[in-house]
Amino acid sequence: MKIKTQLLELCTKYADKRVLGYKNEIELIKESIENNDKVSNEDDDSGNSKLLDDLEKNMNYLNDANKMREQLKLVRPNLVSDNVVLGSLVKTDSITFYIALSLGKVEVEDSEYYIISLASPLGQLLKNRKKGDQFKFNEKSYEIKDVL
């Protein structure tokens, strides 16, 4: 299905952009640490302490972004399932969801899609449901019209 492939590509670009951003940030922090080491002859390295904290945070973010990218490799846009699974396009009476990662609302070919993670509260609510099932989320009721 063409739209599922387009949505998966959008998710992949998002994940790749995050990975690249964190890698660049880590390189900048490493350079700053090296420059501080060259300039500073004092025993006080409180500047490096903050940079090291930032480095650790960004390395954790990079790890999460890499996991996101690995998760996307499991998505099969041609997979057909009656139940909602990773990679499903879920059409309800009011909203269409794509189950991949937490990206939020996107527009593709003049249609709106909400890209959500299977691990999210809404994703867990949709998991294994099928056409005709009803569910309630944030005080609003939905009916699944189709699972593609």
PDB file of N, CA, C and O in Angstrom, residues 26-53:
ATOM      1  N   ILE A  26      26.975  15.471  20.078  1.00  0.00           N
ATOM      2  CA  ILE A  26      28.013  14.764  20.826  1.00  0.00           C
ATOM      3  C   ILE A  26      29.402  15.197  20.361  1.00  0.00           C
ATOM      4  O   ILE A  26      30.301  15.433  21.185  1.00  0.00           O
ATOM      5  N   GLU A  27      29.595  15.339  19.057  1.00  0.00           N
ATOM      6  CA  GLU A  27      30.883  15.791  18.530  1.00  0.00           C
ATOM      7  C   GLU A  27      31.220  17.200  19.017  1.00  0.00           C
ATOM      8  O   GLU A  27      32.366  17.478  19.388  1.00  0.00           O
ATOM      9  N   LEU A  28      30.217  18.089  19.013  1.00  0.00           N
ATOM     10  CA  LEU A  28      30.444  19.460  19.502  1.00  0.00           C
ATOM     11  C   LEU A  28      30.831  19.464  20.977  1.00  0.00           C
ATOM     12  O   LEU A  28      31.737  20.200  21.393  1.00  0.00           O
ATOM     13  N   ILE A  29      30.166  18.653  21.760  1.00  0.00           N
ATOM     14  CA  ILE A  29      30.479  18.585  23.190  1.00  0.00           C
ATOM     15  C   ILE A  29      31.890  18.033  23.398  1.00  0.00           C
ATOM     16  O   ILE A  29      32.658  18.554  24.217  1.00  0.00           O
ATOM     17  N   LYS A  30      32.257  17.003  22.647  1.00  0.00           N
ATOM     18  CA  LYS A  30      33.616  16.441  22.758  1.00  0.00           C
ATOM     19  C   LYS A  30      34.668  17.487  22.401  1.00  0.00           C
ATOM     20  O   LYS A  30      35.704  17.588  23.073  1.00  0.00           O
ATOM     21  N   GLU A  31      34.401  18.260  21.352  1.00  0.00           N
ATOM     22  CA  GLU A  31      35.339  19.332  20.967  1.00  0.00           C
ATOM     23  C   GLU A  31      35.450  20.367  22.073  1.00  0.00           C
ATOM     24  O   GLU A  31      36.554  20.847  22.378  1.00  0.00           O
ATOM     25  N   SER A  32      34.326  20.730  22.681  1.00  0.00           N
ATOM     26  CA  SER A  32      34.342  21.712  23.770  1.00  0.00           C
ATOM     27  C   SER A  32      35.146  21.199  24.960  1.00  0.00           C
ATOM     28  O   SER A  32      35.900  21.947  25.581  1.00  0.00           O
ATOM     29  N   ILE A  33      34.994  19.927  25.266  1.00  0.00           N
ATOM     30  CA  ILE A  33      35.755  19.331  26.374  1.00  0.00           C
ATOM     31  C   ILE A  33      37.252  19.384  26.066  1.00  0.00           C
ATOM     32  O   ILE A  33      38.059  19.766  26.918  1.00  0.00           O
ATOM     33  N   GLU A  34      37.620  19.019  24.833  1.00  0.00           N
ATOM     34  CA  GLU A  34      39.033  19.070  24.434  1.00  0.00           C
ATOM     35  C   GLU A  34      39.574  20.491  24.516  1.00  0.00           C
ATOM     36  O   GLU A  34      40.682  20.718  25.006  1.00  0.00           O
ATOM     37  N   ASN A  35      38.796  21.464  24.036  1.00  0.00           N
ATOM     38  CA  ASN A  35      39.240  22.867  24.080  1.00  0.00           C
ATOM     39  C   ASN A  35      39.378  23.354  25.508  1.00  0.00           C
ATOM     40  O   ASN A  35      40.309  24.097  25.820  1.00  0.00           O
ATOM     41  N   ASN A  36      38.471  22.957  26.385  1.00  0.00           N
ATOM     42  CA  ASN A  36      38.582  23.344  27.793  1.00  0.00           C
ATOM     43  C   ASN A  36      39.824  22.741  28.428  1.00  0.00           C
ATOM     44  O   ASN A  36      40.480  23.378  29.235  1.00  0.00           O
ATOM     45  N   ASP A  37      40.148  21.512  28.059  1.00  0.00           N
ATOM     46  CA  ASP A  37      41.339  20.857  28.608  1.00  0.00           C
ATOM     47  C   ASP A  37      42.612  21.561  28.157  1.00  0.00           C
ATOM     48  O   ASP A  37      43.574  21.680  28.915  1.00  0.00           O
ATOM     49  N   LYS A  38      42.637  22.046  26.914  1.00  0.00           N
ATOM     50  CA  LYS A  38      43.826  22.718  26.379  1.00  0.00           C
ATOM     51  C   LYS A  38      44.025  24.097  27.000  1.00  0.00           C
ATOM     52  O   LYS A  38      45.142  24.512  27.247  1.00  0.00           O
ATOM     53  N   VAL A  39      42.916  24.790  27.251  1.00  0.00           N
ATOM     54  CA  VAL A  39      42.988  26.171  27.735  1.00  0.00           C
ATOM     55  C   VAL A  39      43.178  26.233  29.243  1.00  0.00           C
ATOM     56  O   VAL A  39      43.868  27.096  29.758  1.00  0.00           O
ATOM     57  N   SER A  40      42.575  25.317  29.950  1.00  0.00           N
ATOM     58  CA  SER A  40      42.544  25.388  31.407  1.00  0.00           C
ATOM     59  C   SER A  40      43.743  24.689  32.032  1.00  0.00           C
ATOM     60  O   SER A  40      43.990  23.522  31.793  1.00  0.00           O
ATOM     61  N   ASN A  41      44.479  25.443  32.842  1.00  0.00           N
ATOM     62  CA  ASN A  41      45.580  24.868  33.610  1.00  0.00           C
ATOM     63  C   ASN A  41      45.181  24.688  35.068  1.00  0.00           C
ATOM     64  O   ASN A  41      45.952  24.204  35.868  1.00  0.00           O
ATOM     65  N   GLU A  42      43.970  25.136  35.403  1.00  0.00           N
ATOM     66  CA  GLU A  42      43.524  25.093  36.795  1.00  0.00           C
ATOM     67  C   GLU A  42      43.033  23.693  37.142  1.00  0.00           C
ATOM     68  O   GLU A  42      42.708  22.890  36.285  1.00  0.00           O
ATOM     69  N   ASP A  43      42.972  23.441  38.451  1.00  0.00           N
ATOM     70  CA  ASP A  43      42.449  22.154  38.915  1.00  0.00           C
ATOM     71  C   ASP A  43      40.921  22.117  38.838  1.00  0.00           C
ATOM     72  O   ASP A  43      40.329  21.052  38.934  1.00  0.00           O
ATOM     73  N   ASP A  44      40.288  23.277  38.684  1.00  0.00           N
ATOM     74  CA  ASP A  44      38.822  23.368  38.638  1.00  0.00           C
ATOM     75  C   ASP A  44      38.328  22.963  37.253  1.00  0.00           C
ATOM     76  O   ASP A  44      38.638  23.599  36.267  1.00  0.00           O
ATOM     77  N   ASP A  45      37.580  21.889  37.210  1.00  0.00           N
ATOM     78  CA  ASP A  45      37.041  21.465  35.917  1.00  0.00           C
ATOM     79  C   ASP A  45      35.510  21.431  35.946  1.00  0.00           C
ATOM     80  O   ASP A  45      34.887  20.555  35.371  1.00  0.00           O
ATOM     81  N   SER A  46      34.910  22.424  36.646  1.00  0.00           N
ATOM     82  CA  SER A  46      33.447  22.459  36.751  1.00  0.00           C
ATOM     83  C   SER A  46      32.797  22.676  35.380  1.00  0.00           C
ATOM     84  O   SER A  46      31.688  22.205  35.144  1.00  0.00           O
ATOM     85  N   GLY A  47      33.480  23.362  34.468  1.00  0.00           N
ATOM     86  CA  GLY A  47      32.961  23.535  33.111  1.00  0.00           C
ATOM     87  C   GLY A  47      32.861  22.203  32.398  1.00  0.00           C
ATOM     88  O   GLY A  47      31.880  21.913  31.717  1.00  0.00           O
ATOM     89  N   ASN A  48      33.891  21.384  32.559  1.00  0.00           N
ATOM     90  CA  ASN A  48      33.874  20.051  31.960  1.00  0.00           C
ATOM     91  C   ASN A  48      32.826  19.152  32.599  1.00  0.00           C
ATOM     92  O   ASN A  48      32.267  18.288  31.927  1.00  0.00           O
ATOM     93  N   SER A  49      32.554  19.359  33.860  1.00  0.00           N
ATOM     94  CA  SER A  49      31.556  18.547  34.548  1.00  0.00           C
ATOM     95  C   SER A  49      30.180  18.722  33.887  1.00  0.00           C
ATOM     96  O   SER A  49      29.478  17.741  33.627  1.00  0.00           O
ATOM     97  N   LYS A  50      29.821  19.949  33.595  1.00  0.00           N
ATOM     98  CA  LYS A  50      28.551  20.233  32.915  1.00  0.00           C
ATOM     99  C   LYS A  50      28.570  19.625  31.510  1.00  0.00           C
ATOM    100  O   LYS A  50      27.583  19.021  31.069  1.00  0.00           O
ATOM    101  N   LEU A  51      29.686  19.778  30.821  1.00  0.00           N
ATOM    102  CA  LEU A  51      29.800  19.220  29.471  1.00  0.00           C
ATOM    103  C   LEU A  51      29.706  17.689  29.485  1.00  0.00           C
ATOM    104  O   LEU A  51      29.083  17.090  28.612  1.00  0.00           O
ATOM    105  N   LEU A  52      30.322  17.080  30.499  1.00  0.00           N
ATOM    106  CA  LEU A  52      30.252  15.623  30.604  1.00  0.00           C
ATOM    107  C   LEU A  52      28.824  15.153  30.873  1.00  0.00           C
ATOM    108  O   LEU A  52      28.389  14.128  30.348  1.00  0.00           O
ATOM    109  N   ASP A  53      28.088  15.924  31.683  1.00  0.00           N
ATOM    110  CA  ASP A  53      26.666  15.607  31.914  1.00  0.00           C
ATOM    111  C   ASP A  53      25.883  15.703  30.611  1.00  0.00           C
ATOM    112  O   ASP A  53      25.052  14.839  30.305  1.00  0.00           O
TER     113      ASP A  53
END
